[in-house]
Amino acid sequence: MNTIKCMSCKFYRVKTITDGICRVAGSVTSNGIAEYPTVSAEHSCEQWVDSGQQYHIRLGWVKGIQKKGIKHNA
C-alpha cells in the first residue's frame, strides 16, 4: 500500500529539506498569531489534499538544495 506523504499535501509548507509546517493543523493564539505544528515531509494524515504541481516545485527545491550540499534552515 502506498502512503500519501505530507510533501505532496496542499496544506504542507516546506521550511527545511526534511520538514515543514501543517497549515490545516494550526491554531490561533490569544494574541492573534497563527501557530502551525512542524511535521516531517515523510509524515501522513487523513486530512491530506493533493497539492498538484506544487509537489514538483517543492521536490525540485529540495533536490537543488541537496545537490548544492547546503544545510538550509528557514
PDB file of C-alpha atoms in Angstrom:
ATOM      1  CA  MET A   1       0.000   0.000   0.000  1.00  0.00           C
ATOM      2  CA  ASN A   2       1.331   3.447  -0.932  1.00  0.00           C
ATOM      3  CA  THR A   3       1.300   6.030   1.846  1.00  0.00           C
ATOM      4  CA  ILE A   4       0.485   9.591   0.829  1.00  0.00           C
ATOM      5  CA  LYS A   5       3.039  11.880   2.433  1.00  0.00           C
ATOM      6  CA  CYS A   6       2.886  15.497   3.603  1.00  0.00           C
ATOM      7  CA  MET A   7       5.350  16.580   0.881  1.00  0.00           C
ATOM      8  CA  SER A   8       2.527  16.224  -1.661  1.00  0.00           C
ATOM      9  CA  CYS A   9      -0.214  17.785   0.521  1.00  0.00           C
ATOM     10  CA  LYS A  10      -1.871  21.127  -0.214  1.00  0.00           C
ATOM     11  CA  PHE A  11      -1.572  22.167   3.448  1.00  0.00           C
ATOM     12  CA  TYR A  12       2.160  21.436   3.832  1.00  0.00           C
ATOM     13  CA  ARG A  13       4.650  24.323   3.708  1.00  0.00           C
ATOM     14  CA  VAL A  14       8.337  23.494   3.284  1.00  0.00           C
ATOM     15  CA  LYS A  15      10.697  25.031   5.866  1.00  0.00           C
ATOM     16  CA  THR A  16      13.814  22.842   5.563  1.00  0.00           C
ATOM     17  CA  ILE A  17      14.753  19.922   3.322  1.00  0.00           C
ATOM     18  CA  THR A  18      13.360  17.437   5.858  1.00  0.00           C
ATOM     19  CA  ASP A  19      10.365  19.174   7.413  1.00  0.00           C
ATOM     20  CA  GLY A  20       7.819  21.951   7.239  1.00  0.00           C
ATOM     21  CA  ILE A  21       4.544  23.072   8.784  1.00  0.00           C
ATOM     22  CA  CYS A  22       0.995  21.761   8.523  1.00  0.00           C
ATOM     23  CA  ARG A  23      -1.372  24.671   7.904  1.00  0.00           C
ATOM     24  CA  VAL A  24      -4.528  22.609   8.478  1.00  0.00           C
ATOM     25  CA  ALA A  25      -3.465  21.556  11.989  1.00  0.00           C
ATOM     26  CA  GLY A  26      -2.616  25.055  13.163  1.00  0.00           C
ATOM     27  CA  SER A  27      -4.294  27.209  15.748  1.00  0.00           C
ATOM     28  CA  VAL A  28      -4.530  30.917  16.521  1.00  0.00           C
ATOM     29  CA  THR A  29      -3.029  32.111  19.793  1.00  0.00           C
ATOM     30  CA  SER A  30      -4.625  34.661  22.121  1.00  0.00           C
ATOM     31  CA  ASN A  31      -2.574  37.453  20.512  1.00  0.00           C
ATOM     32  CA  GLY A  32      -3.928  36.572  17.052  1.00  0.00           C
ATOM     33  CA  ILE A  33      -0.799  34.892  15.677  1.00  0.00           C
ATOM     34  CA  ALA A  34      -1.254  31.563  13.927  1.00  0.00           C
ATOM     35  CA  GLU A  35       0.913  28.687  15.126  1.00  0.00           C
ATOM     36  CA  TYR A  36       1.449  25.623  12.985  1.00  0.00           C
ATOM     37  CA  PRO A  37       2.969  22.310  14.063  1.00  0.00           C
ATOM     38  CA  THR A  38       6.224  21.164  12.489  1.00  0.00           C
ATOM     39  CA  VAL A  39       5.858  17.912  10.572  1.00  0.00           C
ATOM     40  CA  SER A  40       8.250  15.705   8.654  1.00  0.00           C
ATOM     41  CA  ALA A  41       7.979  15.569   4.858  1.00  0.00           C
ATOM     42  CA  GLU A  42       7.500  11.806   5.353  1.00  0.00           C
ATOM     43  CA  HIS A  43       4.528  12.264   7.709  1.00  0.00           C
ATOM     44  CA  SER A  44       0.988  11.488   6.508  1.00  0.00           C
ATOM     45  CA  CYS A  45      -2.524  12.064   7.863  1.00  0.00           C
ATOM     46  CA  GLU A  46      -6.192  11.675   6.956  1.00  0.00           C
ATOM     47  CA  GLN A  47      -6.569  15.387   6.035  1.00  0.00           C
ATOM     48  CA  TRP A  48      -4.266  15.066   3.012  1.00  0.00           C
ATOM     49  CA  VAL A  49      -5.316  17.004  -0.116  1.00  0.00           C
ATOM     50  CA  ASP A  50      -3.341  16.739  -3.388  1.00  0.00           C
ATOM     51  CA  SER A  51      -1.064  19.734  -3.970  1.00  0.00           C
ATOM     52  CA  GLY A  52      -0.697  19.023  -7.700  1.00  0.00           C
ATOM     53  CA  GLN A  53       2.132  20.936  -9.382  1.00  0.00           C
ATOM     54  CA  GLN A  54       3.243  22.389  -6.032  1.00  0.00           C
ATOM     55  CA  TYR A  55       4.642  18.948  -5.122  1.00  0.00           C
ATOM     56  CA  HIS A  56       7.041  19.020  -8.092  1.00  0.00           C
ATOM     57  CA  ILE A  57       8.143  22.564  -7.213  1.00  0.00           C
ATOM     58  CA  ARG A  58       8.868  21.501  -3.618  1.00  0.00           C
ATOM     59  CA  LEU A  59      10.697  18.377  -4.732  1.00  0.00           C
ATOM     60  CA  GLY A  60      12.832  20.404  -7.158  1.00  0.00           C
ATOM     61  CA  TRP A  61      13.722  22.874  -4.407  1.00  0.00           C
ATOM     62  CA  VAL A  62      14.733  20.065  -2.025  1.00  0.00           C
ATOM     63  CA  LYS A  63      16.807  18.297  -4.715  1.00  0.00           C
ATOM     64  CA  GLY A  64      18.529  21.571  -5.643  1.00  0.00           C
ATOM     65  CA  ILE A  65      19.475  22.276  -2.035  1.00  0.00           C
ATOM     66  CA  GLN A  66      20.740  18.706  -1.570  1.00  0.00           C
ATOM     67  CA  LYS A  67      22.774  18.874  -4.780  1.00  0.00           C
ATOM     68  CA  LYS A  68      24.499  22.051  -3.618  1.00  0.00           C
ATOM     69  CA  GLY A  69      25.197  20.451  -0.242  1.00  0.00           C
ATOM     70  CA  ILE A  70      23.689  23.372   1.606  1.00  0.00           C
ATOM     71  CA  LYS A  71      22.127  22.851   5.024  1.00  0.00           C
ATOM     72  CA  HIS A  72      19.036  25.020   4.763  1.00  0.00           C
ATOM     73  CA  ASN A  73      17.248  26.314   7.843  1.00  0.00           C
ATOM     74  CA  ALA A  74      14.466  28.776   7.111  1.00  0.00           C
TER      75      ALA A  74
END
